[in-house]
mmCIF file of C-alpha atoms in Angstrom:
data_model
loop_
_atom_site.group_PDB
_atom_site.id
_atom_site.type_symbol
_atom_site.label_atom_id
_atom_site.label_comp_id
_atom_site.label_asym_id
_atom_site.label_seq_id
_atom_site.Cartn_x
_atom_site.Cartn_y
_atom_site.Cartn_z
ATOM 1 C CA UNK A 1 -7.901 -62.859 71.421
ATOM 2 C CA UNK A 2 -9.749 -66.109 72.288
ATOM 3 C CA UNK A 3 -6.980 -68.640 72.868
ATOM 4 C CA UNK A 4 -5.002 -68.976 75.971
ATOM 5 C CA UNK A 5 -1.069 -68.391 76.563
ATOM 6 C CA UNK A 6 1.478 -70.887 76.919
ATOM 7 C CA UNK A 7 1.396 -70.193 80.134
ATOM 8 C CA UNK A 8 -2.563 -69.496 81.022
ATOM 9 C CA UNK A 9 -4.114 -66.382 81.842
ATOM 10 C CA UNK A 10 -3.506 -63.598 84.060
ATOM 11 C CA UNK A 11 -6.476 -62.000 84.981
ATOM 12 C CA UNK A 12 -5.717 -58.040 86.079
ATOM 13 C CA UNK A 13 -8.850 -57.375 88.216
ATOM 14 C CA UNK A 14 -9.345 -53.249 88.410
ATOM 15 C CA UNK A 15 -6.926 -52.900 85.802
ATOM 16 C CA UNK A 16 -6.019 -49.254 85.303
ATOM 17 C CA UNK A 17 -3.525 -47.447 83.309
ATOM 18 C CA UNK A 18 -0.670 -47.358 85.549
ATOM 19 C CA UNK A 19 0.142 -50.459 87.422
ATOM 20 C CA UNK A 20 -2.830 -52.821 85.930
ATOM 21 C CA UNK A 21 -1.292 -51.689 82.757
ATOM 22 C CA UNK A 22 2.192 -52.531 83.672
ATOM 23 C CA UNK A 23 1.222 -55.728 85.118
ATOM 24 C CA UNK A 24 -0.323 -56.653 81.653
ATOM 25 C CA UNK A 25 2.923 -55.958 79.803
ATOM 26 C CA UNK A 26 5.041 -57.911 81.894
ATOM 27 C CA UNK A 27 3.128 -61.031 82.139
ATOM 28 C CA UNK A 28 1.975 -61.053 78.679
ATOM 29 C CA UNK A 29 5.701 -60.616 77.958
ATOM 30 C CA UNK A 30 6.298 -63.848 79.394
ATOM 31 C CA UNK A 31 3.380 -65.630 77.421
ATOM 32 C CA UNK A 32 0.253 -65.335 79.866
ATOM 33 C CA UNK A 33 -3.161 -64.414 78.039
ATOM 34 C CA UNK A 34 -3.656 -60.994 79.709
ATOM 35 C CA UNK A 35 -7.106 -59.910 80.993
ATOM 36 C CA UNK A 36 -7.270 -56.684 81.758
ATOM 37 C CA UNK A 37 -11.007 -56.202 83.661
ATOM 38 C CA UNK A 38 -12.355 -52.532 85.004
ATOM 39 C CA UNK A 39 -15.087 -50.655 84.953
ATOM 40 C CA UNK A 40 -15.169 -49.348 81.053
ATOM 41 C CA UNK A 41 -13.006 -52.260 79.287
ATOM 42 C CA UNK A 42 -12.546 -49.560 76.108
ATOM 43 C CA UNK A 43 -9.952 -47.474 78.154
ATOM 44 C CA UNK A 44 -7.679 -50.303 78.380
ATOM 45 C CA UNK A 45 -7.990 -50.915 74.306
ATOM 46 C CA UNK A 46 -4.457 -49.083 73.607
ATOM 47 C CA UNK A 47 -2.792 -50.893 76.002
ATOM 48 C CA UNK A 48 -4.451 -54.585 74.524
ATOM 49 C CA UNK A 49 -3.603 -53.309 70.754
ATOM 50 C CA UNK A 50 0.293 -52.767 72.212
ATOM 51 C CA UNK A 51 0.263 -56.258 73.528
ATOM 52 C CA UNK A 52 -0.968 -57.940 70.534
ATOM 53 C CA UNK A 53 1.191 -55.997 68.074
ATOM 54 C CA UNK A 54 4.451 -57.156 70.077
ATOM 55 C CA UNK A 55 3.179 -60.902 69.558
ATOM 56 C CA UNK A 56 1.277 -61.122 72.866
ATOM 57 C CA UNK A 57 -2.369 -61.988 74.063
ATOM 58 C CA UNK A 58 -4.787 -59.682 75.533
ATOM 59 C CA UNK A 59 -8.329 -58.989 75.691
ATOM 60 C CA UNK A 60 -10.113 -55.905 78.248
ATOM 61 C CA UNK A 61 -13.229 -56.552 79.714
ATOM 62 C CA UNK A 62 -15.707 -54.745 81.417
ATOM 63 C CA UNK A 63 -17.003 -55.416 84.580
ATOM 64 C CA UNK A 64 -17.987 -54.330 88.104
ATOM 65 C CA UNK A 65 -15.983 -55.587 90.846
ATOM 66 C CA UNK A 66 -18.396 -54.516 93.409
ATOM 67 C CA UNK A 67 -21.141 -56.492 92.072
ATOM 68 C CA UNK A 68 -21.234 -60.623 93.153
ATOM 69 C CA UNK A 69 -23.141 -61.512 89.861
ATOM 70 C CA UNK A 70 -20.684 -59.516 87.534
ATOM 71 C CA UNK A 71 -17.629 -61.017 89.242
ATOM 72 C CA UNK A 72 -18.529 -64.921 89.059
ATOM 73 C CA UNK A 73 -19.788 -63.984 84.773
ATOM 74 C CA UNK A 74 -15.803 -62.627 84.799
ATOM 75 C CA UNK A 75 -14.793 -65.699 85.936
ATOM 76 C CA UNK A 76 -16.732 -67.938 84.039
ATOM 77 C CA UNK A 77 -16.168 -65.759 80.956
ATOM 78 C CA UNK A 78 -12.463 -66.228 81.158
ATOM 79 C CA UNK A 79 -12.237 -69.506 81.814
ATOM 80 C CA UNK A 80 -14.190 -70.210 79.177
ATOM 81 C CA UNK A 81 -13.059 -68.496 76.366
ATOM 82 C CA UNK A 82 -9.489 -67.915 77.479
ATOM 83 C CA UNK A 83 -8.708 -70.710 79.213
ATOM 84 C CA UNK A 84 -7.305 -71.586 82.877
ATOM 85 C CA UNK A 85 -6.556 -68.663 85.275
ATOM 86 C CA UNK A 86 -3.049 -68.962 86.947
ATOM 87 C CA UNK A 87 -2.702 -65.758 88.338
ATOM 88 C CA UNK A 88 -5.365 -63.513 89.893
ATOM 89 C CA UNK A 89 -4.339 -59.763 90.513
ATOM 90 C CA UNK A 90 -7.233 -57.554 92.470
ATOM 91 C CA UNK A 91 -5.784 -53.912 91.929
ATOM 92 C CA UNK A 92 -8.830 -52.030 92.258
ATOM 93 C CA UNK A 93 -9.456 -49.360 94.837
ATOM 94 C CA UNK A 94 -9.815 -45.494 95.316
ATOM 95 C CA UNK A 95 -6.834 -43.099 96.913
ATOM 96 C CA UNK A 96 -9.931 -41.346 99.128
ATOM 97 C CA UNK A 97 -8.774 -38.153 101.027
ATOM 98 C CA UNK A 98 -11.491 -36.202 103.274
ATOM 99 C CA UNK A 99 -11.712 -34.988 106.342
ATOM 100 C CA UNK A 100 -12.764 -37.005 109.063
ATOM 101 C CA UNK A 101 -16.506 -34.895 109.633
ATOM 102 C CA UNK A 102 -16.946 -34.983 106.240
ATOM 103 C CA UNK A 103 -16.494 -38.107 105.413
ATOM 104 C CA UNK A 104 -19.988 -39.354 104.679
ATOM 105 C CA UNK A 105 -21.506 -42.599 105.581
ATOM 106 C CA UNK A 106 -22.321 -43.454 101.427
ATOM 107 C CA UNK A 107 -18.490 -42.478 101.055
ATOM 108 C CA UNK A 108 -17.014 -44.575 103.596
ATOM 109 C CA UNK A 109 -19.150 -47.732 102.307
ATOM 110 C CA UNK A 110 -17.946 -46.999 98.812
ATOM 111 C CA UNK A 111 -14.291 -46.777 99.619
ATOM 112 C CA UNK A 112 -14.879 -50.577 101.510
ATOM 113 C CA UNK A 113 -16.885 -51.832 98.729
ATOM 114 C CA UNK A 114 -14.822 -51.436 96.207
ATOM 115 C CA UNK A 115 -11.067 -51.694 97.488
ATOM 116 C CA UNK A 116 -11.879 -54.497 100.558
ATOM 117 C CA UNK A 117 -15.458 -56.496 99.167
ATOM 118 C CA UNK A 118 -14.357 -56.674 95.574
ATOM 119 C CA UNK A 119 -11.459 -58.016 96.729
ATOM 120 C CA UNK A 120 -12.995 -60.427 98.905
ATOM 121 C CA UNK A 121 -15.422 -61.431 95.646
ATOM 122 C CA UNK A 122 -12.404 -61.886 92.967
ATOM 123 C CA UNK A 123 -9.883 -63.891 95.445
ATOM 124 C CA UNK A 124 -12.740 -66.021 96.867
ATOM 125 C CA UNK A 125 -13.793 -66.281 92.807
ATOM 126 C CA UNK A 126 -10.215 -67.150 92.135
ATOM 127 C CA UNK A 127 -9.783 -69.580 94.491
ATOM 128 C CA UNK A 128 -12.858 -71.470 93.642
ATOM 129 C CA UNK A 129 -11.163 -72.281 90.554
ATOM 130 C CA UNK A 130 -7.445 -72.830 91.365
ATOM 131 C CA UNK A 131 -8.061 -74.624 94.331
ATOM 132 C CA UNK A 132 -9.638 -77.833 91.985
ATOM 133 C CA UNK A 133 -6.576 -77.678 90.159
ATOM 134 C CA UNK A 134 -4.353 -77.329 93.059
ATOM 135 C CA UNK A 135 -2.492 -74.264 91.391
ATOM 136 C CA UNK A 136 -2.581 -70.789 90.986
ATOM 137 C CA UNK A 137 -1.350 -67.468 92.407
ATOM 138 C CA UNK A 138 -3.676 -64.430 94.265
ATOM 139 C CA UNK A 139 -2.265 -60.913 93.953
ATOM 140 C CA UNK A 140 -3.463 -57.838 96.010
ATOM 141 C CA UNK A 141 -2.308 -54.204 95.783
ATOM 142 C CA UNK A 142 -1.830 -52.838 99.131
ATOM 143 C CA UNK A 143 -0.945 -48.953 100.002
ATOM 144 C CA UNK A 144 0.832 -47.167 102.991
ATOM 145 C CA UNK A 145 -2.848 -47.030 104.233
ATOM 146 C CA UNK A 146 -2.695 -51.074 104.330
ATOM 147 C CA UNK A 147 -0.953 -50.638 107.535
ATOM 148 C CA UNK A 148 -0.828 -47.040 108.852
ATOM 149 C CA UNK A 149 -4.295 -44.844 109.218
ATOM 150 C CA UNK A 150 -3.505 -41.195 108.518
ATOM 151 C CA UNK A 151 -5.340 -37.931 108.691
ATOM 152 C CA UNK A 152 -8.595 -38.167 106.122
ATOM 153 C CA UNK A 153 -8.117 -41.087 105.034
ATOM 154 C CA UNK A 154 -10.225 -42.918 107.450
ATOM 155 C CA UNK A 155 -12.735 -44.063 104.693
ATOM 156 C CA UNK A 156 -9.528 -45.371 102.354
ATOM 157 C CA UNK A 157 -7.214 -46.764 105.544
ATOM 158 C CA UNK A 158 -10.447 -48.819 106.701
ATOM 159 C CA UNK A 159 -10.704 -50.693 103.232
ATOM 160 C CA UNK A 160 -7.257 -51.369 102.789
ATOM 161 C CA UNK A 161 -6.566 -52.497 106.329
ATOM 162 C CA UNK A 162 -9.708 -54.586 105.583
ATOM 163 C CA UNK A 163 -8.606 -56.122 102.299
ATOM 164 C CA UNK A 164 -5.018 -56.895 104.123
ATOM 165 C CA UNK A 165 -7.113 -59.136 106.666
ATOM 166 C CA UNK A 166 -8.587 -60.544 103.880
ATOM 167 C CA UNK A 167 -5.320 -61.061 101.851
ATOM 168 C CA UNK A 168 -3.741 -62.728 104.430
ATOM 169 C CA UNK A 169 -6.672 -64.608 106.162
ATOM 170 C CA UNK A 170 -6.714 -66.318 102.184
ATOM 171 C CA UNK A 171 -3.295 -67.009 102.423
ATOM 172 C CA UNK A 172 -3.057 -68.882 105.452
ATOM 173 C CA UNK A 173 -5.966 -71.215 104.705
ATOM 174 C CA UNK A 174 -5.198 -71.436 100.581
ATOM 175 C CA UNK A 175 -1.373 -72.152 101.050
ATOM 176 C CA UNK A 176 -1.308 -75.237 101.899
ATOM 177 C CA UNK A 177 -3.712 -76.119 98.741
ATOM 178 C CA UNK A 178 -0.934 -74.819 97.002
ATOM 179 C CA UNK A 179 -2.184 -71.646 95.979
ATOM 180 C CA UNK A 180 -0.004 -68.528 96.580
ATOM 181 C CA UNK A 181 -1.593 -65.350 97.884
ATOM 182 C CA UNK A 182 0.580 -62.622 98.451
ATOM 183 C CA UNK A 183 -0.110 -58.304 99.407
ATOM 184 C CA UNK A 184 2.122 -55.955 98.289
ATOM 185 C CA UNK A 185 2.169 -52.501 100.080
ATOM 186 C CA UNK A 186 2.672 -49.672 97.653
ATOM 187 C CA UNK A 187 4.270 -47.114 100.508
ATOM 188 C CA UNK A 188 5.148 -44.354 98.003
ATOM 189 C CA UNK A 189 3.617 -42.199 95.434
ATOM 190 C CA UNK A 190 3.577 -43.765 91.918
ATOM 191 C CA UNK A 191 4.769 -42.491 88.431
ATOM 192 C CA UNK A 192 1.536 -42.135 86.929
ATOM 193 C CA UNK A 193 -0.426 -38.932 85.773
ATOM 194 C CA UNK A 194 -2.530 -39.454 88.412
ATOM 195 C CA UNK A 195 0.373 -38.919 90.183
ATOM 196 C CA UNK A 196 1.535 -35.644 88.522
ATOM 197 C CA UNK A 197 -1.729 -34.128 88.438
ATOM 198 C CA UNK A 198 -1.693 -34.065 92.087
ATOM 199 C CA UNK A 199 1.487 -33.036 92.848
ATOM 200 C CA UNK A 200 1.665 -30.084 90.232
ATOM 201 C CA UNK A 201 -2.114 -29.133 90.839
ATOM 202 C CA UNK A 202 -1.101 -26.084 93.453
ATOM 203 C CA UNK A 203 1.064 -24.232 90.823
ATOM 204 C CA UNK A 204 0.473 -25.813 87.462
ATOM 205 C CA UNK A 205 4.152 -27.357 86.875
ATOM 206 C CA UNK A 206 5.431 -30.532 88.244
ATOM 207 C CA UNK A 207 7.614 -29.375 91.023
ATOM 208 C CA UNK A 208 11.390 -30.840 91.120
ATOM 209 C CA UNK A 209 11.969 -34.362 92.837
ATOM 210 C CA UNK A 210 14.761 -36.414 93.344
ATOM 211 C CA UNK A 211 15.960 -38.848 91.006
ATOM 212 C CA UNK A 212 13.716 -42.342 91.080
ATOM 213 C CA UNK A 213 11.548 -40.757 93.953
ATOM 214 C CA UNK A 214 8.714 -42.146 92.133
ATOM 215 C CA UNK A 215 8.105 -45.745 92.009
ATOM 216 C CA UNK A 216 7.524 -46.799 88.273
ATOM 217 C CA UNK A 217 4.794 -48.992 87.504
ATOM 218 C CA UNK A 218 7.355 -51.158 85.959
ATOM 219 C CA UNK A 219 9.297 -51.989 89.483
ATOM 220 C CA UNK A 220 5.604 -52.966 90.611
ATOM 221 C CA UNK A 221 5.069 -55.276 87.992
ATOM 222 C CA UNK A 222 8.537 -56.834 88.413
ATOM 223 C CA UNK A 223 7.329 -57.396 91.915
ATOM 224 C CA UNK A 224 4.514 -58.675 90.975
ATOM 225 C CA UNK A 225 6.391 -61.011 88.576
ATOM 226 C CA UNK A 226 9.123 -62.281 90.964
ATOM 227 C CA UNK A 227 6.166 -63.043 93.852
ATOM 228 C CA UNK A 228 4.345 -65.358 91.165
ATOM 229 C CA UNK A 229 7.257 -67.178 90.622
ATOM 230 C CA UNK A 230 8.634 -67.628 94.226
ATOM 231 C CA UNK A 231 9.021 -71.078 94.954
ATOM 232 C CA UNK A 232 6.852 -72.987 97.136
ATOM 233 C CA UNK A 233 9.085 -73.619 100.078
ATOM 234 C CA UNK A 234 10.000 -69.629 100.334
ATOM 235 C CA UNK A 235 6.855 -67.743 99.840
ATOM 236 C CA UNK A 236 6.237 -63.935 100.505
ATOM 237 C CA UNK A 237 2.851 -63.027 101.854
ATOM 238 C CA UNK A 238 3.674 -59.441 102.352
ATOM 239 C CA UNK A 239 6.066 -57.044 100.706
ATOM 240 C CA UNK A 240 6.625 -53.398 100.837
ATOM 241 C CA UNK A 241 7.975 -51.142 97.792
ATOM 242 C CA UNK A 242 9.017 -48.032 98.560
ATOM 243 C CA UNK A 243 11.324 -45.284 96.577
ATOM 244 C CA UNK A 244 14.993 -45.046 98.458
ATOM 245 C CA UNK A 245 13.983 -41.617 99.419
ATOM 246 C CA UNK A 246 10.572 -42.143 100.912
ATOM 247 C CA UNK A 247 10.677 -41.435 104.627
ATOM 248 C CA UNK A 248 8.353 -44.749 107.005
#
């Protein structure tokens, strides 16, 4: 699609199959031009065919959020042949797991380039063009490790706590240019087969779990939703989601 919502565009930066995708769905539901950017934009074609055959925009893009360069030609891509960018989600970022001694130093720097510096690139992109039009909203998916550093994850924990400093160091200065930027801590394992590839990989079959013990990529894009359309004199900067059942 080449023309822009009723509403603008929401650009999904790191866009992946469970919450980017959600994200997509609900916004475009609601008449936003979805952009759905990552890495290899054809993995993200069944989700733009959906959108479109319910009556909705969407496009998927490729590009590389680690790279400066590739993240201002998003930008300028988008604006240009979508239209204005109200809302900005950065959702990229790998789950990395290894033990502290062999964590290497190429692994660490990967982890923080791509879920802290990308982040830093697309909301500083973001705000370079919402701040001339005095609108727009800044979205950042957080984790558990956004605020607590556990046991191998010293690589992951680093780049989240980093992009959290970054989040909110945004939000303080951008606010008051009337651009919302609000984290969202993800403290809980998501429904996604991501998800259920891990926790059945010991034995094979998906062991039993209480009922809604799993956050579904839905609630995070109704989050996601409801922040965007908070109004200006009762912002969130930070929110945590969390299954009933998850122990913090």
């Amino acid at each position: 699609m080449t023309e822009s919502g009723k509403s603008g565009v929401a650009l999904l930066v790191g866009a992946g199959d469970a919450i980017g995708a959600a994200v997509a769905r609900r916004f475009a539901a609601e008449g936003y031009c979805v952009c759905m950017a990552r890495r290899d934009a054809e993995k993200s074609r069944s989700v733009v065919q959906e959108i479109v055959a319910l009556g909705g925009m969407a496009r998927a893009v490729s590009t590389d959020v680690r790279s400066e360069q590739a993240v201002q030609a998003l930008f300028a891509q988008v604006e240009a042949e979508l239209g204005p960018v109200e809302v900005c989600l950065f959702n990229a970022g790998a789950n990395v797991n290894t033990p502290l001694i062999e964590t290497s130093g190429r692994l660490f720097f990967k982890a923080w380039e791509l879920a802290c510096y990308g982040g830093f690139l697309t909301g500083r992109e973001a705000a370079r063009y919402m701040v001339p039009r005095g609108r727009g909203t800044i979205l950042f998916t957080g984790a558990t490790a956004s605020v607590r550093g556990g046991s191998g994850f010293a690589a992951f924990a680093a780049a989240k706590f980093g992009l959290r400093a970054v989040a909110q160091s945004m939000a303080r200065e951008l606010a008051p240019k009337n651009i919302h930027v609000a984290h969202l801590i993800i403290d809980g394992a998501i429904d996604s087969e991501a998800i259920h590839g891990r926790l059945s990989a010991a034995t094979g079959i998906m062991p039993e779990r209480p009922p809604d013990s799993l956050i579904q990529t839905s609630s995070v894009a109704e989050a996601y939703w409801a922040l965007h359309n908070q109004s200006r004199d009762g912002w969130t900067h930070e929110l945590d989601l969390r299954p009933y059942s998850e122990p913090w």
